[in-house]
Short mmCIF file of C-alpha atoms in Angstrom, two decimals:
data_model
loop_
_atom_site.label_atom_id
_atom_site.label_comp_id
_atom_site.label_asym_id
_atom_site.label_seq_id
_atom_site.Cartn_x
_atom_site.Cartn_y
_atom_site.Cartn_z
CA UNK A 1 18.86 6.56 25.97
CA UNK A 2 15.27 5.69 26.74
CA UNK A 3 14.71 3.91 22.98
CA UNK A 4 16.46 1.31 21.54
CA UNK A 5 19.64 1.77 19.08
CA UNK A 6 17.78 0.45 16.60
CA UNK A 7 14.42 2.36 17.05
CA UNK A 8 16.80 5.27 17.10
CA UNK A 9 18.43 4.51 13.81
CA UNK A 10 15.52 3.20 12.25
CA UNK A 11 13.73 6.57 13.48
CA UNK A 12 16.79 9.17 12.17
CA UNK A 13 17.12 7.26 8.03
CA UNK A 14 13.13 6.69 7.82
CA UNK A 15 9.94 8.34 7.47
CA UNK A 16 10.19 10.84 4.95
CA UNK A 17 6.49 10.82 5.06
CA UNK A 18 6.12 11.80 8.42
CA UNK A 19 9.12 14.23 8.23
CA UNK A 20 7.59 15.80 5.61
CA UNK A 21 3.76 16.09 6.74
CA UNK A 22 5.64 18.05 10.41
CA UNK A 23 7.88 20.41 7.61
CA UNK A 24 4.18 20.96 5.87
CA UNK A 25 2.70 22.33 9.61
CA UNK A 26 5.92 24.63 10.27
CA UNK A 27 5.37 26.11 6.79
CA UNK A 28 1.72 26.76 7.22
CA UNK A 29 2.18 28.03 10.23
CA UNK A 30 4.88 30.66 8.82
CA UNK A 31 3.02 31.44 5.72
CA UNK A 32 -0.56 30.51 6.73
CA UNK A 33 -2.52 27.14 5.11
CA UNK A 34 -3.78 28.20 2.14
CA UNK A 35 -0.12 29.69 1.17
CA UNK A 36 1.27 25.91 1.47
CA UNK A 37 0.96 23.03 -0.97
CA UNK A 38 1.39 19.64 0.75
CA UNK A 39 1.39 16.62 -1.54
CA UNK A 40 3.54 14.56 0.59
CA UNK A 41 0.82 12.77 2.59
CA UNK A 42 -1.76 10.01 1.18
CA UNK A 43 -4.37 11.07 3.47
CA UNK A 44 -7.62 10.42 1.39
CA UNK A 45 -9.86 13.44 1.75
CA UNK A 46 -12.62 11.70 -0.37
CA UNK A 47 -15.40 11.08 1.48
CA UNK A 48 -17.05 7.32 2.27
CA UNK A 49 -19.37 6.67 -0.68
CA UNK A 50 -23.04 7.09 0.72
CA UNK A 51 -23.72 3.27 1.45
CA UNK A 52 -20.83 3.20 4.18
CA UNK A 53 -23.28 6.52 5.63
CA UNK A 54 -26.51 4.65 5.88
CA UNK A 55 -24.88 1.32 6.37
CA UNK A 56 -23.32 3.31 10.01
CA UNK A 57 -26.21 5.13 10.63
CA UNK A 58 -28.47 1.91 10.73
CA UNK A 59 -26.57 0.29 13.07
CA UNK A 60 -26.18 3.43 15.33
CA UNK A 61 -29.77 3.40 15.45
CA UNK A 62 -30.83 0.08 16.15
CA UNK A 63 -27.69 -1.47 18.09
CA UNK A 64 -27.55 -5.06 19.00
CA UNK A 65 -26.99 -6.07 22.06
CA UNK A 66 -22.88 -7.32 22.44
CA UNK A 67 -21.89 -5.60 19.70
CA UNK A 68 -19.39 -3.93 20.43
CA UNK A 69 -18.01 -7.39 22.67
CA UNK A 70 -14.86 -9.41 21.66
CA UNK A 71 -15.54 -11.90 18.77
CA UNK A 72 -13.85 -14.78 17.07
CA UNK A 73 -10.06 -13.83 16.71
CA UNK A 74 -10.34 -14.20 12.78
CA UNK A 75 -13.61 -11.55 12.99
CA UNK A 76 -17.32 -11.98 12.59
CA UNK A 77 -18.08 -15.22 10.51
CA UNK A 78 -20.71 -12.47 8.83
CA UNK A 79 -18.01 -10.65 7.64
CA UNK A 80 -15.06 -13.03 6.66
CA UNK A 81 -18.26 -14.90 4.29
CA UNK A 82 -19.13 -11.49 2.77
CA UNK A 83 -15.58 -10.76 2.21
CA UNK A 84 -15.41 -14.06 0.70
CA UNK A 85 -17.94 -13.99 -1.49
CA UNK A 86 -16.49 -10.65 -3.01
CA UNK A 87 -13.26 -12.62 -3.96
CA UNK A 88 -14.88 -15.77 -5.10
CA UNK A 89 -17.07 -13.31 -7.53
CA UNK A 90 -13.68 -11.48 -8.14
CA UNK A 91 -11.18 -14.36 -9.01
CA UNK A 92 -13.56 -17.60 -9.60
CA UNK A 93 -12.06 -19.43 -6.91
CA UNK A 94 -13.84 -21.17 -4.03
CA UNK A 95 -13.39 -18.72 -0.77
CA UNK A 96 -15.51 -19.31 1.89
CA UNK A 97 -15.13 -17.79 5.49
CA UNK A 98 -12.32 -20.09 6.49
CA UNK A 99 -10.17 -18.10 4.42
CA UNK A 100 -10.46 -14.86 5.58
CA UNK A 101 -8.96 -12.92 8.86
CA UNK A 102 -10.22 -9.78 9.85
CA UNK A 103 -7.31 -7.28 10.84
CA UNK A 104 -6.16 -3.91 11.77
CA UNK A 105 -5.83 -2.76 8.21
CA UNK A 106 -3.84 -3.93 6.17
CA UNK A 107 -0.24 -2.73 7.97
CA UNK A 108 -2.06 -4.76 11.16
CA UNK A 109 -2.36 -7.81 8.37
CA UNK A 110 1.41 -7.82 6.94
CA UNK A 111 2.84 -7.97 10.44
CA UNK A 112 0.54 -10.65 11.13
CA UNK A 113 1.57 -12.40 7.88
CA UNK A 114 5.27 -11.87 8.54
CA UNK A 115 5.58 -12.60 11.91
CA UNK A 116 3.45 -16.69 10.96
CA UNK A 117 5.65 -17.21 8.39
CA UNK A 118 8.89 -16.20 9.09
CA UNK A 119 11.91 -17.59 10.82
CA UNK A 120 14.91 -15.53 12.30
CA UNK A 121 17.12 -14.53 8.87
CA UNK A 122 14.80 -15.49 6.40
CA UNK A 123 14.42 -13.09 3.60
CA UNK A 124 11.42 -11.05 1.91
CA UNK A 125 11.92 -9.76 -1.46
CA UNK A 126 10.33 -6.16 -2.49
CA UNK A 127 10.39 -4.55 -4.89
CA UNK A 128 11.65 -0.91 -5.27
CA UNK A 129 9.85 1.23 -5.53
CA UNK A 130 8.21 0.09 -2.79
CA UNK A 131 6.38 1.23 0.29
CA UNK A 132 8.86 2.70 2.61
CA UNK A 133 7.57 0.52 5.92
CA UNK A 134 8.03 -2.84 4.50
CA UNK A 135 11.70 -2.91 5.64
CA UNK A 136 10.43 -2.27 8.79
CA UNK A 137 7.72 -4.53 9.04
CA UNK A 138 9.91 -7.07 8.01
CA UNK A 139 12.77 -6.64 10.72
CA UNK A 140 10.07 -6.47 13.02
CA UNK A 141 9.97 -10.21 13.01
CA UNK A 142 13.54 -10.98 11.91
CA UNK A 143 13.56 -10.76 8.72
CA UNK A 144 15.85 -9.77 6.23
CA UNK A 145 13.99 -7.47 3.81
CA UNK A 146 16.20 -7.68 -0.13
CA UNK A 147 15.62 -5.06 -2.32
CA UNK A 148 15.11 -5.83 -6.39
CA UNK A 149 14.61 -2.81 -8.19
CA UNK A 150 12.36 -2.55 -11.11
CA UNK A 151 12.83 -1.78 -14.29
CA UNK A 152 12.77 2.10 -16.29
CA UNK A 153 8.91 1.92 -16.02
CA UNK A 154 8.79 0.49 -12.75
CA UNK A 155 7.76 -3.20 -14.41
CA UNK A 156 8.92 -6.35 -12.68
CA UNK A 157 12.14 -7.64 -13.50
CA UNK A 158 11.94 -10.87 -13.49
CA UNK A 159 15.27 -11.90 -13.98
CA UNK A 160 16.64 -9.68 -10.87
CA UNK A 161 13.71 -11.38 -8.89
CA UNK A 162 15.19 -14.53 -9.91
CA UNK A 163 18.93 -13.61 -9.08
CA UNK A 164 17.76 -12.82 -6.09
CA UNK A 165 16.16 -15.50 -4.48
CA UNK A 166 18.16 -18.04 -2.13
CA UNK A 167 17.88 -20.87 0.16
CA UNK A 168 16.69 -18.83 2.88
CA UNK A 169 14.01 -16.83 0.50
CA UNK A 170 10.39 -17.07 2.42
CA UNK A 171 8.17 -14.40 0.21
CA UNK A 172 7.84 -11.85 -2.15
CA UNK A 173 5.64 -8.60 -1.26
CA UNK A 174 4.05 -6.97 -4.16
CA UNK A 175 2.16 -3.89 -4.37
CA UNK A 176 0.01 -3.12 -7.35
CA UNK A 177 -1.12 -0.49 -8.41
CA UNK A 178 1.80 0.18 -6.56
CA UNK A 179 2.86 3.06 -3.80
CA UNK A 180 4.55 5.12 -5.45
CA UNK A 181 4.41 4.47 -9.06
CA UNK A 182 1.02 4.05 -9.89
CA UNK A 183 2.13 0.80 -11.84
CA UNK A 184 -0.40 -1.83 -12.15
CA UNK A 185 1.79 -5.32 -12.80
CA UNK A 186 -0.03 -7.25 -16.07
CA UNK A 187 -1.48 -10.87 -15.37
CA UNK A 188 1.63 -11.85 -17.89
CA UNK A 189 3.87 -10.87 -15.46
CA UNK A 190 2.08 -12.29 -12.52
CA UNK A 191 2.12 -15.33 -14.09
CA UNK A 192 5.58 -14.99 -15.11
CA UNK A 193 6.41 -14.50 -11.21
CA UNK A 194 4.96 -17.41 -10.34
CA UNK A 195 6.61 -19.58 -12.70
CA UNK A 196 9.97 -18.19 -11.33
CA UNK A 197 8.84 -18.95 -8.14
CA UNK A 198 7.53 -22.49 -8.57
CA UNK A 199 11.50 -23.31 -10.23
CA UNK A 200 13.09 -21.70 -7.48
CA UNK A 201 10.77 -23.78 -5.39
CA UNK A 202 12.20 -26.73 -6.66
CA UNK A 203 15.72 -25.91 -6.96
CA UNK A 204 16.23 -25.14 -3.29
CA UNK A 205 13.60 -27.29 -2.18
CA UNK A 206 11.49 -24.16 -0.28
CA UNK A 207 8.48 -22.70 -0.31
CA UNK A 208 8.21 -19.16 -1.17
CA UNK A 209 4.58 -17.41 -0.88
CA UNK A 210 3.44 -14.28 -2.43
CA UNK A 211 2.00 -11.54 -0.31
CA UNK A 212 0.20 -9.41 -2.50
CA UNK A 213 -0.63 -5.83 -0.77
CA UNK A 214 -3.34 -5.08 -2.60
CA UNK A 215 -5.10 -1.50 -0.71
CA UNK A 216 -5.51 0.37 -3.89
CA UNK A 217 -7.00 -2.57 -5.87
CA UNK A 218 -9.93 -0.69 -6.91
CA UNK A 219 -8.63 2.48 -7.62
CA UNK A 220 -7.67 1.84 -11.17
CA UNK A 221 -7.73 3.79 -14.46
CA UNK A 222 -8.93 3.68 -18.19
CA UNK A 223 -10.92 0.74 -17.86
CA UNK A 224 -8.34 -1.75 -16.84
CA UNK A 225 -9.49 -4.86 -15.24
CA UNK A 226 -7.49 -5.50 -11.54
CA UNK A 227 -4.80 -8.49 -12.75
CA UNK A 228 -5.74 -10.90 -10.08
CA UNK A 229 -2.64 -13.18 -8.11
CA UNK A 230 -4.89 -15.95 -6.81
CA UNK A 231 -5.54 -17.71 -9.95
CA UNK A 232 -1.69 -18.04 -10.80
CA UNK A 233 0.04 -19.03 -7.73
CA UNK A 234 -1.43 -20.70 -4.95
CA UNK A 235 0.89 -19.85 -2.41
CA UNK A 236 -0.88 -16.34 -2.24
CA UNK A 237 -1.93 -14.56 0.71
CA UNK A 238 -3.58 -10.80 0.00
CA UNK A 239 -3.07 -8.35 2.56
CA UNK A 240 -6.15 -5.50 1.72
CA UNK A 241 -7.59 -2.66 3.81
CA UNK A 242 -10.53 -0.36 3.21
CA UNK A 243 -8.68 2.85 3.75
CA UNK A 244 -8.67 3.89 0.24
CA UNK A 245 -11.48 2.09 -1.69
CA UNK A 246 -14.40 3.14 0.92
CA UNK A 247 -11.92 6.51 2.45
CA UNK A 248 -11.44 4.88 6.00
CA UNK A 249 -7.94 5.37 6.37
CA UNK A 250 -8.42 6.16 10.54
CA UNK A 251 -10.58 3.37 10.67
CA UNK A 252 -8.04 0.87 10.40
CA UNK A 253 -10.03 -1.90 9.13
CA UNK A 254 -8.67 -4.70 6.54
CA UNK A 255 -8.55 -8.04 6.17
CA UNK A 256 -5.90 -11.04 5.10
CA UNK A 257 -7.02 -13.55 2.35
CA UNK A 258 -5.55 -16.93 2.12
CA UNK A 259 -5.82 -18.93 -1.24
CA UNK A 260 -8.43 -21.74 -1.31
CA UNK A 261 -6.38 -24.23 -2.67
CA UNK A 262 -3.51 -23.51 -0.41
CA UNK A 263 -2.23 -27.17 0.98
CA UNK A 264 -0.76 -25.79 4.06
CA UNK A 265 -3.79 -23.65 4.77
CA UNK A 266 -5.23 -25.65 8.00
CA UNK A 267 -2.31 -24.86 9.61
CA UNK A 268 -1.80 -21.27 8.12
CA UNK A 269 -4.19 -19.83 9.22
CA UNK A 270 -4.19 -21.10 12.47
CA UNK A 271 -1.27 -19.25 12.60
CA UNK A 272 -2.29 -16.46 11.52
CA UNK A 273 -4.82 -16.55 14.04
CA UNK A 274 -2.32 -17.01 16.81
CA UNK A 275 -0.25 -14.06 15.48
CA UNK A 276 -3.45 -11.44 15.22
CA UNK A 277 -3.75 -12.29 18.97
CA UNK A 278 -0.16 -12.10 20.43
CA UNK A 279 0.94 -9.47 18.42
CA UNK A 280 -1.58 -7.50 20.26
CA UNK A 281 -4.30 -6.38 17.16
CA UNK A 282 -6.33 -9.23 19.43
CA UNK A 283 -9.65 -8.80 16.16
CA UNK A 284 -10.34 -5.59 13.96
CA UNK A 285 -12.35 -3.48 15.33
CA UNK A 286 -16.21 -4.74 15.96
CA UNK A 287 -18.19 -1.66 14.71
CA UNK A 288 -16.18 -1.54 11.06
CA UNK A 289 -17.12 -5.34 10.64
CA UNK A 290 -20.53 -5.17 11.15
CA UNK A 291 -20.74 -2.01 8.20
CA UNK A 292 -18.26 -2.93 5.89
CA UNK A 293 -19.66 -6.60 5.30
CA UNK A 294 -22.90 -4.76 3.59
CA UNK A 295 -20.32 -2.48 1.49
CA UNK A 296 -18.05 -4.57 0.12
CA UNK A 297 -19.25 -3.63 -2.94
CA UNK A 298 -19.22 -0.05 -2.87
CA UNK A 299 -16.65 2.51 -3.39
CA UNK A 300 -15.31 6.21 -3.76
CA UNK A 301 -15.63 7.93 -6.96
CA UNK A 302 -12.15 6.26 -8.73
CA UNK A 303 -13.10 8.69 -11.79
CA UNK A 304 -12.58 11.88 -9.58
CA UNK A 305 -9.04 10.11 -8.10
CA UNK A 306 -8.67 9.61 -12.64
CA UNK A 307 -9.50 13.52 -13.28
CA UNK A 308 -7.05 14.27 -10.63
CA UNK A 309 -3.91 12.33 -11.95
CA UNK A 310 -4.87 13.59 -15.48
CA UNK A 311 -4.61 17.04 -14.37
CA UNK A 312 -1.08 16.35 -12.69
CA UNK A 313 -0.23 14.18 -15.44
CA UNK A 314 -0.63 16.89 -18.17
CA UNK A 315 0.80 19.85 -16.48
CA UNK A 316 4.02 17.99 -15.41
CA UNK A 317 4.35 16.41 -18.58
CA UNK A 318 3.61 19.51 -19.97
CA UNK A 319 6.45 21.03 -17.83
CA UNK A 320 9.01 19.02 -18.60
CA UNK A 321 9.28 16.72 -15.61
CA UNK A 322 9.76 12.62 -16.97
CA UNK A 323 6.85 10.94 -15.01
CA UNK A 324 5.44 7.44 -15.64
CA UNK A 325 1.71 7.35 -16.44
CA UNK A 326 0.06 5.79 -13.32
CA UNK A 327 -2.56 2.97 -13.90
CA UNK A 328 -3.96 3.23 -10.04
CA UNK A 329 -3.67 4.66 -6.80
CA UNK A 330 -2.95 8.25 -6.30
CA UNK A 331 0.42 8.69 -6.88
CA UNK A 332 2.78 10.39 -9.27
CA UNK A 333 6.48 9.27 -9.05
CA UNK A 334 8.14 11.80 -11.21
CA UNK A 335 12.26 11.63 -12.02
CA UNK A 336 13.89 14.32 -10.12
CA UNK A 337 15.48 17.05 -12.00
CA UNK A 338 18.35 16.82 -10.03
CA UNK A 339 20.42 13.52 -9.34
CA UNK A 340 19.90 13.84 -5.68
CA UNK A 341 16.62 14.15 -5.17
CA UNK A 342 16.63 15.39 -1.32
CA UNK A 343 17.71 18.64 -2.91
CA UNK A 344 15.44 19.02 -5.15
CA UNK A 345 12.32 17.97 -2.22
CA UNK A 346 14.25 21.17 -0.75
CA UNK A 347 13.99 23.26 -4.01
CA UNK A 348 10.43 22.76 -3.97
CA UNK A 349 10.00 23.88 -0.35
CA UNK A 350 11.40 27.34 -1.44
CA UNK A 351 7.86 27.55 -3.03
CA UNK A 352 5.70 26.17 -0.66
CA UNK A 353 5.07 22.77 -2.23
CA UNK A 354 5.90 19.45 -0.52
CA UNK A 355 6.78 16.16 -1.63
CA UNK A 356 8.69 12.97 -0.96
CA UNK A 357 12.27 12.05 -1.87
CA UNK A 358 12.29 9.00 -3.98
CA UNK A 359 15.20 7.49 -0.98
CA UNK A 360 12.05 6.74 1.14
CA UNK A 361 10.90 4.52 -1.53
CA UNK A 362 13.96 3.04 -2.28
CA UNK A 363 14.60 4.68 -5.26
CA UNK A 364 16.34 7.81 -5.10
CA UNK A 365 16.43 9.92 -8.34
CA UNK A 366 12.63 10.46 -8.13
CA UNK A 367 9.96 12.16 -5.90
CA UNK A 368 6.39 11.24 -4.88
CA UNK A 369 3.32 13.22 -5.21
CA UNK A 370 -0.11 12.42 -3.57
CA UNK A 371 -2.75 13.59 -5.14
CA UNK A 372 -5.81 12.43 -2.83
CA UNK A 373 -5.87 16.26 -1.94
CA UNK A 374 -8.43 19.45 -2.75
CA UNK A 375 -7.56 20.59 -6.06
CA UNK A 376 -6.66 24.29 -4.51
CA UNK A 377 -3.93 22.18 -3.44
CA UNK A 378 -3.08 20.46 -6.28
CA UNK A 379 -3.85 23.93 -8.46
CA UNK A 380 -2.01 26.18 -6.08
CA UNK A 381 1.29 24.01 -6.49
CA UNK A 382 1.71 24.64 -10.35
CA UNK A 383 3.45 27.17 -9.86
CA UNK A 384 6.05 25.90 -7.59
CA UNK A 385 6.39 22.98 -10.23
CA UNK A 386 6.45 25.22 -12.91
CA UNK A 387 9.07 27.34 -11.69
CA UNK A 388 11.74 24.96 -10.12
CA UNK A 389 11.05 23.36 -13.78
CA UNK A 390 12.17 26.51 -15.21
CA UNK A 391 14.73 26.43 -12.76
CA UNK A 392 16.74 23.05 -13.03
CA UNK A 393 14.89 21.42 -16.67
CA UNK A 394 15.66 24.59 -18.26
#
């Protein structure tokens, strides 16, 4: 066997997402593109707002000379200040350059983070549903990843979170507005967290951070205002990318934000630093830092991502299906009309539409749609909802 057992295994139980984005190209091939639905995939096809365009095209046409050279591990001091100065505008807390890291995205930044801070069998709560790489990302470095579900709207349960944290407990990942759900996680129950955190602190005598994955932070609905985690726990560290808020999902460019305030930070970072290096990310890529420091204020149209997951929203509803009402991202994570949801993903295929089992989320009994698509796509697969609805919600 030329790949490891565990590559193997890991390889044959995950990536529904994957699986399902190579069943969406055997379809269209059958039945031809515009015949298939594919909502499986959170590809944004929403174009880079206009400043990201001129912001590239200046540089293109007036290069500097080294460029496109190695820089500072951490990134461009340029860029780490301007990413700074968004959060310190965003959270009223100090950040200056020294606080920043400039990564791969923000998978390239959670490996970084997990492979500082962890030693071999210590454990990383998420929270289900959850993002179906974190388990991996986590036994990439030895962890043990511990799964705490949520509660019937996907809102933290704090009391599980607290059952579940031991001696050997070194984080706890969230994700909001959260892949799948949509579910933004109120400041009450941030701050909640981190008082859960701080007593578990002291009871086992540990200290337990917070990585909050934050990619989606912008893309948020009906004028709610992005609950911040730095100003309630200052063992935070944000892992953020750019794919979604500016549409640069092949860029792969993100960063990793350490709190202020942090006491251990000196040597945090340094690690950090260390770990961006060996891991072989080496620095984010040099032509995304020099145009995404002028941007960090822009962003895609959110309202068009908001018209979108009304649309869904309605017609499901409207259907029959049980869905949450997502707050952010683009994501629907509807119940599944039958109990085991890989059947139903298979139901749906009878008509051409694609989605995710809930299993790769770690919560079977539901299915995820994307809705970053075309709306022929998102049109064209009402009636493949519509009629596996009639089907199995009678």
């Amino acid at each position: 066997m030329p790949i490891s057992e565990y590559v193997s295994r890991s390889m044959e139980e995950g990536g529904w997402i994957r699986r399902m984005f190579e069943v969406g190209i055997a379809l269209k091939a059958q039945y031809g593109e515009e015949n298939v639905f594919d909502l499986s995939l959170g590809n944004p096809i929403m174009e880079p707002p206009a400043e990201f365009h001129a912001e590239l095209l200046r540089i293109a046409s007036a290069p500097s000379p080294g460029m496109h050279r190695y820089m500072p591990n951490a990134g461009y001091p340029e860029t780490r200040q301007a990413v700074a100065d968004t959060l310190s505008a965003e959270t009223g807390l100090p950040f200056g350059a020294g606080d920043i890291i400039m990564t791969c995205g923000a998978a390239g930044a959670a490996n970084v983070v997990l492979r500082a801070i962890l030693n071999p069998g210590d454990e990383v709560i998420i929270l289900s549903p959850f993002f179906g790489e974190y388990t991996y990302y986590i036994q990439n470095h030895n962890g043990v990843p511990v799964i705490v579900p949520t509660d019937a709207e996907f809102g933290l349960d704090l009391d599980a979170i607290d059952a579940a944290i031991t001696s050997r407990t070194r984080a706890v990942m969230l994700n909001s507005p959260n892949n799948p759900s949509g579910v933004v996680y109120p400041e009450e129950d941030v701050t909640a967290l981190a008082d859960v955190l701080i007593r578990a602190e002291h009871r086992f005598g540990s200290e337990i951070f917070i990585i909050s994955d934050e990619p989606y932070r912008r893309i948020i609905y009906d004028g709610l205002v992005y609950p911040q985690v730095f100003p309630h726990y200052e063992r935070t560290i944000v892992v953020n990318s750019h794919a979604k808020d500016l549409g640069l999902p092949g860029e792969r460019i993100g960063h990793i934000a350490v709190h202020p305030d942090y006491a251990g930070k000196a040597e945090l970072m340094d690690g950090l630093v260390f770990c961006n290096r060996v891991l072989g990310f080496v620095n984010a890529p040099a032509l995304m830092q020099h145009v995404v420091r002028a941007v960090q204020d822009a962003s895609v149209d959110v309202g068009e991502y908001q018209r979108k997951r009304d649309f869904l929203y309605d017609n499901l509803t409207g259907m029959g299906y049980s869905v949450v009402k997502p707050q952010g991202a683009f994501y629907l994570f509807p119940r599944s009309p039958l109990e085991d949801d890989e059947a139903f993903v298979a139901a749906l295929q009878e008509y051409n539409v694609l989605v995710v089992p809930g299993k790769g989320f770690g919560t079977p009994g539901h299915f995820r749609i994307s809705y970053c698509l075309g709306d022929r796509v998102l049109e064209g697969s009402m009636d493949g909802f519509a009629r596996a609805a009639e089907q199995y919600l009678g």
